[in-house]
Every structure is written in C-alpha cells, then in structure tokens.
Amino acid sequence: MTDSTAVPMLEVEDVVHRYGTVTALSHVSLSALKGEFLTILGSSGSGKTTMLRVISGLERPTSVRRLRIGGVDVAHLPAAKRNCTTVFQSYALFPHMNVIENVAYGLRIRKMNSTDALREAHRALGMVQLDSKADRRISQLSGGERQRVALARAVVTQPSILLLDEPLGALDERLREDMQIELVELQRTLGMTFIYITHSQEEALTMSDRVVLMSHGRIVQSGGPLDLFDRPNSRFAAGFMGYENILQARLIGREGDLGLVEFPGGLRLQGLITAPALDTGTPVHLAIRAERISALAPDAPEGIAARITSRVYRGKYTDISLDTPAGPLRMRSWHGAQDESREIRRIGWSTNDAVIFAVD
Ligand code: ADP
Ligand code: MG
C-alpha cells in the first residue's frame, strides 16, 4: 500500500506515440507512487505495451511533456540508464544457463563479484519459492517456474520500477490465480513500484492499488479497483467491467450524486451519477450488474414489474432474461436448480448499485 509521504516514482505527462499513421498513445498522462501497484488495463491494441516501452526506453515517443523516474528526467536517457526492468509474457531466459546463472546474470554484468551475486540470486530465488531448483536447467522447468525465474532475475537488480507486460498470460487459469497472489505478496515485500499490464479486469481488480483503463490509446478512467468495478463513468468502462445491463434513459433530475432518470415508457428510477458534469435533460445510460438484481414479492411497493423470457442454468447460478418497463434486463440468480420453476414478477436493486453516466 502507498504510504502518506507519497513519493512519485513515475511521472508521465502528455505522451503521444505514433507508428506511421497509427496513433498508439494519444495524450496520455499517468503517475505511480513509490511502492504502488499500478495496473494498466485494456483490450488488445489499446496501447498498453507501447506505454510500457515508452517508460522503459525501448520506444522513443513522438512527443512527451515530461517523463520522470524517481524525480529524474529520463526522457533522453537510454533504456539501460532508466533503472527499470521489464518482465514479459515470454520468459526470455537464457536456455544455456541454469536457473541460478540466469538470475545472477544481471548482477554479473554490473560487475558484482561472484560470491555476492550468487548470494543475492539465491535470495531472489527464495522470494519466488524456487531456491530448491537453483541448479536446474531452464528446459527442466514448468511454465510457472520459468516465469518465477524471470521475476527473480528482474527483481534481483533492485530496479526502481518493475514493468510487467501480461506476465501471467501464458499460464493456465489455476496457476495464474496462484501467481496473482504471489506477485502481490512479492511486491509488498519488496516495496517496489510495479506497473502491471493486463487485459483481464478480474486480474486488475485482484492485484492493484490503482487501475488505469485504456481504450484506443487514451485513458478512459482511473481509480481504485472498487471505483472501476462499482462506479464506471462511461459506456465503455461499464461494458469492459462486465455490466450486463446498460439501459437508455434521460436524466430528469439530480441532487448531488443522486440522479433520477426516465425511460421512454415513463418509468422513473434512481441511481448514482458517476460522471459529474451531467445536466438535467441529457440522454444517459443507467447500468446495473445482473447479480445485483433481486426478485421481489409480486405485491412489493418498490421495484419494477418483470416477466421472464428465458433462463439458462449455468451450474452455480442461473442467468435469467427479463422483459421490464426499463427494457430487457439480465439477472443472475444463485438459487441453483430451484430456479427452474421459480416465477419472477417483480424485481429491484439498491440505488447504490445503479450507475448513471452520459451517452457517448
Ligand atoms: P496493447 O499492448 O494494448 O495490445 P500495443 O501498444 O501493442 O497495444 O499497440 C497499440 C497500437 O499500436 C495497435 O494498434 C498496434 O497495432 C499498433 N502497433 C504496436 N506496435 C507497432 C509497431 N511496431 N508498428 C506499427 N504499429 C504498431
Ligand atoms: Mg501488449
């Protein structure tokens, strides 16, 4: 977690990068504190890797107003002088060296004597639970173990910032979940700034202190995991964060963050306004997660009328499609097999779970 002294470790202001006619980064600014776990989240092609390459110095941006690491202007420094290391999805280990030699390599080229280098390398391997395999050849390791070696090799030189470009992408799901937890623990132990790239919203939410959501070379929204999960402020962010229901309405009143919207048929509902500058009268979306919708008693005074149009049993839960005066809605019910016969005539949700933002 970030401490109160809040030292900026990374400051990037207004970076633009073009590959020929493709604009990969369009006026992006971001910063990370010392010891912060910052995740850049976005679908393929949104500019995440380009951002990391600009930070690490592998790519010279078309323009940038400010690029600082640890308070030092690095915009004109070569990659080797920036004190940050990148871990890639492909492990990029040396196959002709064994595990410990791979990890010690970065220290040896920095001219550390071999006794010290081996000691530091063993310590780094210990942090990733791999010291017992120090003498193995790389070809004798599993994918997860190779990625641990790559991590140990990256942190052993104690960079100011560790850049991770979808490092768990090649691993299967179970292993990926375990490694997510281990990575966060490693980051906490080291107190190192991590800039982590992923296209998985779940991974971003699990691991990060702060998340930056990118689309088409721009930052769409940034904040803590809960801000992005519960308070998306655009259609893109809500869709990316998995909101199943994004309805069309019109804002007819607001009191602070609380908004009142009206649907084409006249139905009125409340929700939380997540995009501050929204005037009464404008077309808006009201978004609600399927799992936040509950069935109410048919005669409940609150809520809205609903009629089931289909249901899909998915084991742990059932996805139910509904017809309502707000439009078609999806709800997710956790009653298991009981759902097969359950009638639903009225539904509702907590006002806090419905978010309201502008139509793009
Ligand atoms: P991400 O990592 O989010 O998938 P990238 O940063 O790799 O996105 O790519 C952003 C955009 O820039 C994409 O449209 C991609 O096709 C383009 N791009 C990336 N690298 C190059 C390159 N070397 N030459 C031309 N276009 C590139
Ligand atoms: Mg990429």
mmCIF file of C-alpha atoms and ligand atoms in Angstrom:
data_model
loop_
_atom_site.group_PDB
_atom_site.id
_atom_site.type_symbol
_atom_site.label_atom_id
_atom_site.label_comp_id
_atom_site.label_asym_id
_atom_site.label_seq_id
_atom_site.Cartn_x
_atom_site.Cartn_y
_atom_site.Cartn_z
ATOM 1 C CA MET A 1 0.000 0.000 0.000
ATOM 2 C CA THR A 2 1.122 3.545 -0.574
ATOM 3 C CA ASP A 3 2.315 5.488 2.438
ATOM 4 C CA SER A 4 1.436 9.012 3.470
ATOM 5 C CA THR A 5 4.674 10.558 2.236
ATOM 6 C CA ALA A 6 3.513 9.723 -1.312
ATOM 7 C CA VAL A 7 6.754 9.968 -3.285
ATOM 8 C CA PRO A 8 6.085 9.983 -7.043
ATOM 9 C CA MET A 9 8.205 7.239 -8.613
ATOM 10 C CA LEU A 10 6.868 7.602 -12.134
ATOM 11 C CA GLU A 11 5.545 10.758 -13.786
ATOM 12 C CA VAL A 12 4.424 10.664 -17.395
ATOM 13 C CA GLU A 13 2.745 13.742 -18.818
ATOM 14 C CA ASP A 14 1.089 14.088 -22.185
ATOM 15 C CA VAL A 15 2.787 11.357 -24.160
ATOM 16 C CA VAL A 16 1.885 10.883 -27.811
ATOM 17 C CA HIS A 17 3.180 7.985 -29.848
ATOM 18 C CA ARG A 18 2.524 7.162 -33.469
ATOM 19 C CA TYR A 19 3.640 4.205 -35.539
ATOM 20 C CA GLY A 20 3.331 5.675 -39.028
ATOM 21 C CA THR A 21 -0.338 6.585 -39.306
ATOM 22 C CA VAL A 22 -1.405 4.569 -36.217
ATOM 23 C CA THR A 23 -1.737 6.653 -33.055
ATOM 24 C CA ALA A 24 -0.911 4.185 -30.276
ATOM 25 C CA LEU A 25 -0.865 6.772 -27.471
ATOM 26 C CA SER A 26 -2.894 9.952 -27.611
ATOM 27 C CA HIS A 27 -2.060 12.491 -24.879
ATOM 28 C CA VAL A 28 -1.708 10.027 -22.048
ATOM 29 C CA SER A 29 -0.627 11.095 -18.573
ATOM 30 C CA LEU A 30 -0.120 8.812 -15.627
ATOM 31 C CA SER A 31 1.883 8.582 -12.459
ATOM 32 C CA ALA A 32 2.722 5.985 -9.853
ATOM 33 C CA LEU A 33 3.823 6.382 -6.268
ATOM 34 C CA LYS A 34 6.753 4.639 -4.664
ATOM 35 C CA GLY A 35 5.629 1.161 -3.683
ATOM 36 C CA GLU A 36 2.402 1.353 -5.650
ATOM 37 C CA PHE A 37 0.921 -1.497 -7.685
ATOM 38 C CA LEU A 38 -0.493 0.254 -10.744
ATOM 39 C CA THR A 39 -2.285 -1.739 -13.407
ATOM 40 C CA ILE A 40 -2.830 -0.632 -16.984
ATOM 41 C CA LEU A 41 -5.956 -2.433 -18.144
ATOM 42 C CA GLY A 42 -7.292 -2.564 -21.693
ATOM 43 C CA SER A 43 -8.137 -4.825 -24.586
ATOM 44 C CA SER A 44 -5.619 -5.843 -27.219
ATOM 45 C CA GLY A 45 -4.372 -2.895 -29.271
ATOM 46 C CA SER A 46 -5.340 -0.230 -26.709
ATOM 47 C CA GLY A 47 -1.728 0.948 -26.313
ATOM 48 C CA LYS A 48 -0.625 -0.809 -23.118
ATOM 49 C CA THR A 49 2.625 -2.288 -24.409
ATOM 50 C CA THR A 50 3.534 0.947 -26.155
ATOM 51 C CA MET A 51 3.097 2.754 -22.824
ATOM 52 C CA LEU A 52 5.497 0.333 -21.102
ATOM 53 C CA ARG A 53 8.009 0.611 -23.938
ATOM 54 C CA VAL A 54 7.959 4.396 -23.659
ATOM 55 C CA ILE A 55 8.537 4.182 -19.897
ATOM 56 C CA SER A 56 11.356 1.649 -20.205
ATOM 57 C CA GLY A 57 13.044 3.497 -23.048
ATOM 58 C CA LEU A 58 12.608 0.769 -25.661
ATOM 59 C CA GLU A 59 10.465 3.223 -27.612
ATOM 60 C CA ARG A 60 11.228 6.901 -28.130
ATOM 61 C CA PRO A 61 7.811 8.630 -28.089
ATOM 62 C CA THR A 62 6.682 11.001 -30.824
ATOM 63 C CA SER A 63 6.331 13.638 -28.099
ATOM 64 C CA VAL A 64 6.186 13.805 -24.320
ATOM 65 C CA ARG A 65 5.972 16.793 -21.990
ATOM 66 C CA ARG A 66 7.503 15.065 -19.001
ATOM 67 C CA LEU A 67 8.921 11.636 -18.289
ATOM 68 C CA ARG A 68 10.474 11.180 -14.872
ATOM 69 C CA ILE A 69 11.534 8.189 -12.835
ATOM 70 C CA GLY A 70 12.327 8.790 -9.178
ATOM 71 C CA GLY A 71 12.174 12.530 -9.808
ATOM 72 C CA VAL A 72 14.830 12.371 -12.554
ATOM 73 C CA ASP A 73 14.099 13.391 -16.144
ATOM 74 C CA VAL A 74 14.747 10.238 -18.187
ATOM 75 C CA ALA A 75 13.181 11.300 -21.493
ATOM 76 C CA HIS A 76 16.585 11.373 -23.164
ATOM 77 C CA LEU A 77 18.205 8.514 -21.295
ATOM 78 C CA PRO A 78 18.728 5.147 -22.983
ATOM 79 C CA ALA A 79 16.835 2.123 -21.595
ATOM 80 C CA ALA A 80 19.882 0.807 -19.724
ATOM 81 C CA LYS A 81 20.131 4.007 -17.647
ATOM 82 C CA ARG A 82 16.483 4.191 -16.540
ATOM 83 C CA ASN A 83 16.638 1.767 -13.632
ATOM 84 C CA CYS A 84 13.529 -0.118 -14.624
ATOM 85 C CA THR A 85 13.226 -3.722 -15.736
ATOM 86 C CA THR A 86 10.545 -5.426 -17.814
ATOM 87 C CA VAL A 87 9.089 -8.901 -17.339
ATOM 88 C CA PHE A 88 7.455 -10.241 -20.490
ATOM 89 C CA GLN A 89 4.889 -12.943 -21.126
ATOM 90 C CA SER A 90 7.564 -14.914 -22.986
ATOM 91 C CA TYR A 91 10.093 -15.542 -20.262
ATOM 92 C CA ALA A 92 13.153 -14.585 -22.303
ATOM 93 C CA LEU A 93 15.505 -16.704 -20.190
ATOM 94 C CA PHE A 94 18.909 -17.910 -21.372
ATOM 95 C CA PRO A 95 18.476 -21.619 -22.220
ATOM 96 C CA HIS A 96 22.188 -22.398 -21.997
ATOM 97 C CA MET A 97 22.422 -21.212 -18.389
ATOM 98 C CA ASN A 98 20.912 -22.910 -15.364
ATOM 99 C CA VAL A 99 18.432 -21.190 -13.036
ATOM 100 C CA ILE A 100 20.864 -19.516 -10.655
ATOM 101 C CA GLU A 101 23.095 -18.314 -13.505
ATOM 102 C CA ASN A 102 20.077 -16.739 -15.181
ATOM 103 C CA VAL A 103 19.169 -14.872 -12.027
ATOM 104 C CA ALA A 104 22.742 -13.791 -11.259
ATOM 105 C CA TYR A 105 23.379 -12.652 -14.821
ATOM 106 C CA GLY A 106 22.194 -9.067 -14.349
ATOM 107 C CA LEU A 107 24.428 -8.674 -11.311
ATOM 108 C CA ARG A 108 27.463 -10.143 -13.054
ATOM 109 C CA ILE A 109 27.197 -7.715 -15.983
ATOM 110 C CA ARG A 110 27.048 -4.958 -13.373
ATOM 111 C CA LYS A 111 30.437 -6.300 -12.224
ATOM 112 C CA MET A 112 29.288 -7.629 -8.864
ATOM 113 C CA ASN A 113 31.736 -10.271 -7.613
ATOM 114 C CA SER A 114 30.536 -13.833 -7.986
ATOM 115 C CA THR A 115 30.101 -14.614 -4.263
ATOM 116 C CA ASP A 116 27.865 -11.605 -3.714
ATOM 117 C CA ALA A 117 25.995 -12.177 -6.974
ATOM 118 C CA LEU A 118 25.236 -15.796 -6.044
ATOM 119 C CA ARG A 119 24.065 -14.801 -2.574
ATOM 120 C CA GLU A 120 21.717 -12.150 -3.976
ATOM 121 C CA ALA A 121 20.474 -14.529 -6.672
ATOM 122 C CA HIS A 122 19.681 -17.220 -4.092
ATOM 123 C CA ARG A 123 17.812 -14.675 -2.026
ATOM 124 C CA ALA A 124 15.743 -13.577 -5.037
ATOM 125 C CA LEU A 125 15.005 -17.208 -5.906
ATOM 126 C CA GLY A 126 13.897 -17.754 -2.318
ATOM 127 C CA MET A 127 11.368 -14.943 -2.696
ATOM 128 C CA VAL A 128 9.731 -16.783 -5.574
ATOM 129 C CA GLN A 129 9.899 -20.171 -3.785
ATOM 130 C CA LEU A 130 12.391 -21.615 -6.241
ATOM 131 C CA ASP A 131 15.676 -21.790 -4.399
ATOM 132 C CA SER A 132 15.490 -25.595 -4.323
ATOM 133 C CA LYS A 133 15.717 -25.645 -8.123
ATOM 134 C CA ALA A 134 18.685 -23.298 -8.459
ATOM 135 C CA ASP A 135 20.770 -25.873 -10.339
ATOM 136 C CA ARG A 136 18.080 -26.963 -12.814
ATOM 137 C CA ARG A 137 18.312 -26.228 -16.495
ATOM 138 C CA ILE A 138 15.586 -23.918 -17.845
ATOM 139 C CA SER A 139 14.248 -26.746 -20.038
ATOM 140 C CA GLN A 140 13.561 -28.763 -16.876
ATOM 141 C CA LEU A 141 11.107 -26.178 -15.516
ATOM 142 C CA SER A 142 7.355 -25.752 -15.960
ATOM 143 C CA GLY A 143 5.897 -22.554 -17.422
ATOM 144 C CA GLY A 144 5.028 -21.218 -13.989
ATOM 145 C CA GLU A 145 8.540 -21.936 -12.715
ATOM 146 C CA ARG A 146 10.114 -20.223 -15.706
ATOM 147 C CA GLN A 147 8.048 -17.123 -15.025
ATOM 148 C CA ARG A 148 9.222 -17.212 -11.399
ATOM 149 C CA VAL A 149 12.835 -17.326 -12.593
ATOM 150 C CA ALA A 150 12.151 -14.380 -14.886
ATOM 151 C CA LEU A 151 10.694 -12.489 -11.910
ATOM 152 C CA ALA A 152 13.664 -13.298 -9.684
ATOM 153 C CA ARG A 153 16.024 -12.209 -12.433
ATOM 154 C CA ALA A 154 14.121 -8.927 -12.784
ATOM 155 C CA VAL A 155 13.970 -8.004 -9.090
ATOM 156 C CA VAL A 156 17.497 -9.097 -8.144
ATOM 157 C CA THR A 157 18.990 -5.888 -9.544
ATOM 158 C CA GLN A 158 16.549 -3.840 -7.421
ATOM 159 C CA PRO A 159 15.099 -1.587 -10.122
ATOM 160 C CA SER A 160 13.062 1.456 -9.032
ATOM 161 C CA ILE A 161 10.188 0.249 -11.186
ATOM 162 C CA LEU A 162 9.271 -3.220 -12.357
ATOM 163 C CA LEU A 163 7.276 -3.240 -15.591
ATOM 164 C CA LEU A 164 5.240 -6.381 -16.227
ATOM 165 C CA ASP A 165 3.678 -6.948 -19.656
ATOM 166 C CA GLU A 166 0.935 -9.583 -19.247
ATOM 167 C CA PRO A 167 3.401 -11.831 -17.388
ATOM 168 C CA LEU A 168 0.804 -14.462 -16.479
ATOM 169 C CA GLY A 169 -0.781 -14.616 -19.923
ATOM 170 C CA ALA A 170 0.811 -17.917 -20.896
ATOM 171 C CA LEU A 171 -0.175 -19.771 -17.719
ATOM 172 C CA ASP A 172 -3.303 -21.843 -17.194
ATOM 173 C CA GLU A 173 -6.082 -20.470 -15.020
ATOM 174 C CA ARG A 174 -5.373 -22.181 -11.685
ATOM 175 C CA LEU A 175 -1.699 -21.322 -11.801
ATOM 176 C CA ARG A 176 -2.486 -17.787 -12.891
ATOM 177 C CA GLU A 177 -4.698 -17.260 -9.836
ATOM 178 C CA ASP A 178 -1.974 -18.546 -7.506
ATOM 179 C CA MET A 179 0.650 -16.394 -9.186
ATOM 180 C CA GLN A 180 -1.545 -13.293 -8.887
ATOM 181 C CA ILE A 181 -1.472 -13.632 -5.112
ATOM 182 C CA GLU A 182 2.251 -14.413 -5.057
ATOM 183 C CA LEU A 183 3.071 -11.424 -7.220
ATOM 184 C CA VAL A 184 1.204 -9.064 -4.921
ATOM 185 C CA GLU A 185 2.987 -10.562 -1.907
ATOM 186 C CA LEU A 186 6.342 -10.165 -3.633
ATOM 187 C CA GLN A 187 5.545 -6.554 -4.482
ATOM 188 C CA ARG A 188 4.557 -5.813 -0.861
ATOM 189 C CA THR A 189 7.718 -7.488 0.463
ATOM 190 C CA LEU A 190 9.960 -5.533 -1.880
ATOM 191 C CA GLY A 191 8.059 -2.232 -1.574
ATOM 192 C CA MET A 192 8.856 -1.790 -5.257
ATOM 193 C CA THR A 193 6.712 0.151 -7.743
ATOM 194 C CA PHE A 194 5.019 -2.292 -10.123
ATOM 195 C CA ILE A 195 3.432 -1.210 -13.402
ATOM 196 C CA TYR A 196 1.419 -4.201 -14.494
ATOM 197 C CA ILE A 197 -0.339 -4.732 -17.816
ATOM 198 C CA THR A 198 -3.322 -6.972 -18.318
ATOM 199 C CA HIS A 199 -6.466 -7.296 -20.444
ATOM 200 C CA SER A 200 -8.229 -9.134 -17.609
ATOM 201 C CA GLN A 201 -10.484 -6.971 -15.433
ATOM 202 C CA GLU A 202 -10.510 -9.680 -12.798
ATOM 203 C CA GLU A 203 -6.718 -9.713 -12.621
ATOM 204 C CA ALA A 204 -6.619 -5.913 -12.380
ATOM 205 C CA LEU A 205 -9.154 -5.867 -9.553
ATOM 206 C CA THR A 206 -7.419 -8.639 -7.614
ATOM 207 C CA MET A 207 -3.944 -7.202 -7.674
ATOM 208 C CA SER A 208 -3.876 -3.439 -7.935
ATOM 209 C CA ASP A 209 -3.734 -0.417 -5.674
ATOM 210 C CA ARG A 210 -4.891 1.600 -8.662
ATOM 211 C CA VAL A 211 -6.125 0.789 -12.154
ATOM 212 C CA VAL A 212 -5.834 2.808 -15.355
ATOM 213 C CA LEU A 213 -8.320 1.704 -18.020
ATOM 214 C CA MET A 214 -7.203 2.360 -21.599
ATOM 215 C CA SER A 215 -9.027 2.309 -24.914
ATOM 216 C CA HIS A 216 -7.688 3.348 -28.318
ATOM 217 C CA GLY A 217 -4.573 4.974 -26.923
ATOM 218 C CA ARG A 218 -6.390 7.023 -24.295
ATOM 219 C CA ILE A 219 -7.096 6.692 -20.592
ATOM 220 C CA VAL A 220 -10.829 6.202 -20.162
ATOM 221 C CA GLN A 221 -10.962 6.026 -16.379
ATOM 222 C CA SER A 222 -8.587 5.533 -13.471
ATOM 223 C CA GLY A 223 -9.070 4.862 -9.808
ATOM 224 C CA GLY A 224 -9.027 2.181 -7.151
ATOM 225 C CA PRO A 225 -10.321 -1.291 -8.087
ATOM 226 C CA LEU A 226 -13.657 -0.567 -6.405
ATOM 227 C CA ASP A 227 -14.083 2.721 -8.263
ATOM 228 C CA LEU A 228 -13.795 0.939 -11.571
ATOM 229 C CA PHE A 229 -15.886 -2.031 -10.536
ATOM 230 C CA ASP A 230 -18.733 -0.129 -8.874
ATOM 231 C CA ARG A 231 -18.501 3.364 -10.369
ATOM 232 C CA PRO A 232 -17.794 3.152 -14.119
ATOM 233 C CA ASN A 233 -18.362 6.560 -15.695
ATOM 234 C CA SER A 234 -18.787 5.712 -19.368
ATOM 235 C CA ARG A 235 -20.438 3.106 -21.536
ATOM 236 C CA PHE A 236 -17.047 1.723 -22.488
ATOM 237 C CA ALA A 237 -15.898 1.383 -18.858
ATOM 238 C CA ALA A 238 -19.192 -0.219 -17.772
ATOM 239 C CA GLY A 239 -19.070 -2.688 -20.665
ATOM 240 C CA PHE A 240 -15.414 -3.519 -20.064
ATOM 241 C CA MET A 241 -16.005 -4.009 -16.342
ATOM 242 C CA GLY A 242 -18.738 -6.523 -17.105
ATOM 243 C CA TYR A 243 -22.012 -4.633 -16.621
ATOM 244 C CA GLU A 244 -24.614 -6.823 -18.339
ATOM 245 C CA ASN A 245 -27.325 -4.162 -18.330
ATOM 246 C CA ILE A 246 -26.686 -0.751 -19.851
ATOM 247 C CA LEU A 247 -30.063 0.899 -20.412
ATOM 248 C CA GLN A 248 -31.031 4.072 -22.253
ATOM 249 C CA ALA A 249 -32.900 6.825 -20.416
ATOM 250 C CA ARG A 250 -32.977 10.570 -19.836
ATOM 251 C CA LEU A 251 -31.789 12.415 -16.761
ATOM 252 C CA ILE A 252 -34.730 14.378 -15.394
ATOM 253 C CA GLY A 253 -33.419 15.424 -12.014
ATOM 254 C CA ARG A 254 -30.388 15.310 -9.767
ATOM 255 C CA GLU A 255 -29.475 16.077 -6.204
ATOM 256 C CA GLY A 256 -25.712 15.853 -5.742
ATOM 257 C CA ASP A 257 -24.678 12.407 -6.965
ATOM 258 C CA LEU A 258 -28.179 11.032 -6.855
ATOM 259 C CA GLY A 259 -29.885 11.084 -10.248
ATOM 260 C CA LEU A 260 -33.440 10.426 -11.373
ATOM 261 C CA VAL A 261 -33.891 9.039 -14.875
ATOM 262 C CA GLU A 262 -36.946 8.477 -17.017
ATOM 263 C CA PHE A 263 -37.319 5.644 -19.523
ATOM 264 C CA PRO A 264 -39.164 6.025 -22.848
ATOM 265 C CA GLY A 265 -42.292 4.368 -21.395
ATOM 266 C CA GLY A 266 -42.386 6.799 -18.465
ATOM 267 C CA LEU A 267 -40.823 4.579 -15.774
ATOM 268 C CA ARG A 268 -38.630 6.537 -13.358
ATOM 269 C CA LEU A 269 -35.636 5.131 -11.457
ATOM 270 C CA GLN A 270 -32.842 6.467 -9.290
ATOM 271 C CA GLY A 271 -29.129 5.802 -9.468
ATOM 272 C CA LEU A 272 -25.719 7.261 -8.689
ATOM 273 C CA ILE A 273 -24.278 9.729 -11.181
ATOM 274 C CA THR A 274 -20.647 8.730 -11.841
ATOM 275 C CA ALA A 275 -19.768 11.353 -14.475
ATOM 276 C CA PRO A 276 -20.037 14.645 -12.550
ATOM 277 C CA ALA A 277 -20.826 17.045 -15.411
ATOM 278 C CA LEU A 278 -24.290 15.827 -16.373
ATOM 279 C CA ASP A 279 -27.127 18.251 -16.990
ATOM 280 C CA THR A 280 -30.772 17.521 -16.472
ATOM 281 C CA GLY A 281 -32.451 16.693 -19.750
ATOM 282 C CA THR A 282 -29.486 14.839 -21.306
ATOM 283 C CA PRO A 283 -29.697 11.282 -22.629
ATOM 284 C CA VAL A 284 -27.958 8.917 -20.210
ATOM 285 C CA HIS A 285 -27.293 5.269 -19.538
ATOM 286 C CA LEU A 286 -28.343 3.571 -16.350
ATOM 287 C CA ALA A 287 -26.213 0.481 -15.781
ATOM 288 C CA ILE A 288 -26.742 -2.344 -13.327
ATOM 289 C CA ARG A 289 -24.970 -5.666 -12.841
ATOM 290 C CA ALA A 290 -27.044 -8.816 -13.343
ATOM 291 C CA GLU A 291 -26.030 -10.169 -9.932
ATOM 292 C CA ARG A 292 -27.218 -7.021 -8.126
ATOM 293 C CA ILE A 293 -30.812 -7.511 -9.240
ATOM 294 C CA SER A 294 -33.116 -9.438 -6.905
ATOM 295 C CA ALA A 295 -36.604 -10.839 -7.178
ATOM 296 C CA LEU A 296 -39.217 -9.062 -5.037
ATOM 297 C CA ALA A 297 -42.634 -10.179 -3.848
ATOM 298 C CA PRO A 298 -45.251 -9.628 -6.622
ATOM 299 C CA ASP A 299 -47.051 -7.051 -4.487
ATOM 300 C CA ALA A 300 -43.932 -5.201 -3.261
ATOM 301 C CA PRO A 301 -44.486 -1.425 -3.350
ATOM 302 C CA GLU A 302 -40.936 -0.794 -4.624
ATOM 303 C CA GLY A 303 -39.165 -2.212 -7.662
ATOM 304 C CA ILE A 304 -40.440 -2.760 -11.182
ATOM 305 C CA ALA A 305 -42.618 -5.316 -12.929
ATOM 306 C CA ALA A 306 -40.839 -8.096 -14.813
ATOM 307 C CA ARG A 307 -41.609 -11.135 -16.937
ATOM 308 C CA ILE A 308 -39.174 -13.985 -17.569
ATOM 309 C CA THR A 309 -38.337 -14.501 -21.245
ATOM 310 C CA SER A 310 -35.640 -17.161 -20.829
ATOM 311 C CA ARG A 311 -33.352 -18.768 -18.318
ATOM 312 C CA VAL A 312 -30.030 -20.510 -18.703
ATOM 313 C CA TYR A 313 -28.889 -22.813 -15.920
ATOM 314 C CA ARG A 314 -25.114 -22.488 -15.501
ATOM 315 C CA GLY A 315 -24.443 -24.710 -12.505
ATOM 316 C CA LYS A 316 -23.534 -22.301 -9.737
ATOM 317 C CA TYR A 317 -26.081 -19.765 -10.922
ATOM 318 C CA THR A 318 -28.868 -19.192 -13.398
ATOM 319 C CA ASP A 319 -28.930 -16.352 -15.908
ATOM 320 C CA ILE A 320 -32.446 -15.057 -16.329
ATOM 321 C CA SER A 321 -33.599 -12.741 -19.108
ATOM 322 C CA LEU A 322 -36.466 -10.434 -18.250
ATOM 323 C CA ASP A 323 -38.782 -8.084 -20.013
ATOM 324 C CA THR A 324 -39.367 -4.903 -17.987
ATOM 325 C CA PRO A 325 -40.666 -1.346 -18.492
ATOM 326 C CA ALA A 326 -36.980 -0.243 -18.406
ATOM 327 C CA GLY A 327 -36.191 -2.574 -21.313
ATOM 328 C CA PRO A 328 -34.805 -6.116 -21.475
ATOM 329 C CA LEU A 329 -32.715 -6.994 -18.399
ATOM 330 C CA ARG A 330 -30.451 -9.839 -17.367
ATOM 331 C CA MET A 331 -30.385 -11.024 -13.790
ATOM 332 C CA ARG A 332 -28.228 -13.676 -12.180
ATOM 333 C CA SER A 333 -29.764 -15.867 -9.559
ATOM 334 C CA TRP A 334 -27.924 -18.126 -7.140
ATOM 335 C CA HIS A 335 -30.770 -20.434 -6.155
ATOM 336 C CA GLY A 336 -29.460 -23.348 -8.225
ATOM 337 C CA ALA A 337 -31.911 -25.935 -9.512
ATOM 338 C CA GLN A 338 -34.789 -24.248 -7.637
ATOM 339 C CA ASP A 339 -34.658 -21.536 -10.275
ATOM 340 C CA GLU A 340 -36.064 -23.875 -12.891
ATOM 341 C CA SER A 341 -39.585 -23.402 -11.602
ATOM 342 C CA ARG A 342 -39.308 -20.055 -9.840
ATOM 343 C CA GLU A 343 -41.669 -17.369 -11.089
ATOM 344 C CA ILE A 344 -40.492 -13.759 -11.030
ATOM 345 C CA ARG A 345 -42.972 -10.927 -11.365
ATOM 346 C CA ARG A 346 -41.187 -8.051 -9.696
ATOM 347 C CA ILE A 347 -37.521 -7.105 -9.329
ATOM 348 C CA GLY A 348 -35.464 -4.441 -7.617
ATOM 349 C CA TRP A 349 -31.976 -3.353 -6.635
ATOM 350 C CA SER A 350 -30.255 -0.949 -4.302
ATOM 351 C CA THR A 351 -30.000 2.601 -5.678
ATOM 352 C CA ASN A 352 -26.250 2.479 -4.937
ATOM 353 C CA ASP A 353 -25.824 -0.371 -7.420
ATOM 354 C CA ALA A 354 -27.241 1.539 -10.398
ATOM 355 C CA VAL A 355 -24.829 3.965 -12.058
ATOM 356 C CA ILE A 356 -25.747 6.810 -14.373
ATOM 357 C CA PHE A 357 -23.436 8.328 -16.996
ATOM 358 C CA ALA A 358 -23.688 10.177 -20.293
ATOM 359 C CA VAL A 359 -24.374 8.542 -23.642
ATOM 360 C CA ASP A 360 -21.057 8.827 -25.575
HETATM 361 P P1 ADP B 1 -1.630 -3.479 -26.464
HETATM 362 O O1 ADP B 1 -0.362 -3.810 -25.767
HETATM 363 O O2 ADP B 1 -2.635 -2.793 -25.596
HETATM 364 O O3 ADP B 1 -2.219 -4.668 -27.146
HETATM 365 P P2 ADP B 1 0.038 -2.012 -28.324
HETATM 366 O O4 ADP B 1 0.682 -0.911 -27.554
HETATM 367 O O5 ADP B 1 0.874 -3.201 -28.628
HETATM 368 O O6 ADP B 1 -1.329 -2.408 -27.634
HETATM 369 O O7 ADP B 1 -0.480 -1.436 -29.722
HETATM 370 C C1 ADP B 1 -1.208 -0.217 -29.823
HETATM 371 C C2 ADP B 1 -1.469 0.044 -31.291
HETATM 372 O O8 ADP B 1 -0.237 0.301 -31.973
HETATM 373 C C3 ADP B 1 -2.131 -1.090 -32.054
HETATM 374 O O9 ADP B 1 -2.994 -0.539 -32.989
HETATM 375 C C4 ADP B 1 -0.950 -1.790 -32.706
HETATM 376 O O10 ADP B 1 -1.374 -2.455 -33.881
HETATM 377 C C5 ADP B 1 -0.032 -0.650 -33.009
HETATM 378 N N1 ADP B 1 1.389 -1.036 -33.004
HETATM 379 C C6 ADP B 1 2.065 -1.569 -31.964
HETATM 380 N N2 ADP B 1 3.362 -1.780 -32.277
HETATM 381 C C7 ADP B 1 3.513 -1.367 -33.561
HETATM 382 C C8 ADP B 1 4.626 -1.330 -34.476
HETATM 383 N N3 ADP B 1 5.843 -1.732 -34.099
HETATM 384 N N4 ADP B 1 4.382 -0.856 -35.708
HETATM 385 C C9 ADP B 1 3.161 -0.418 -36.079
HETATM 386 N N5 ADP B 1 2.080 -0.429 -35.276
HETATM 387 C C10 ADP B 1 2.239 -0.900 -34.024
HETATM 388 MG MG MG B 2 0.535 -5.656 -25.431
#
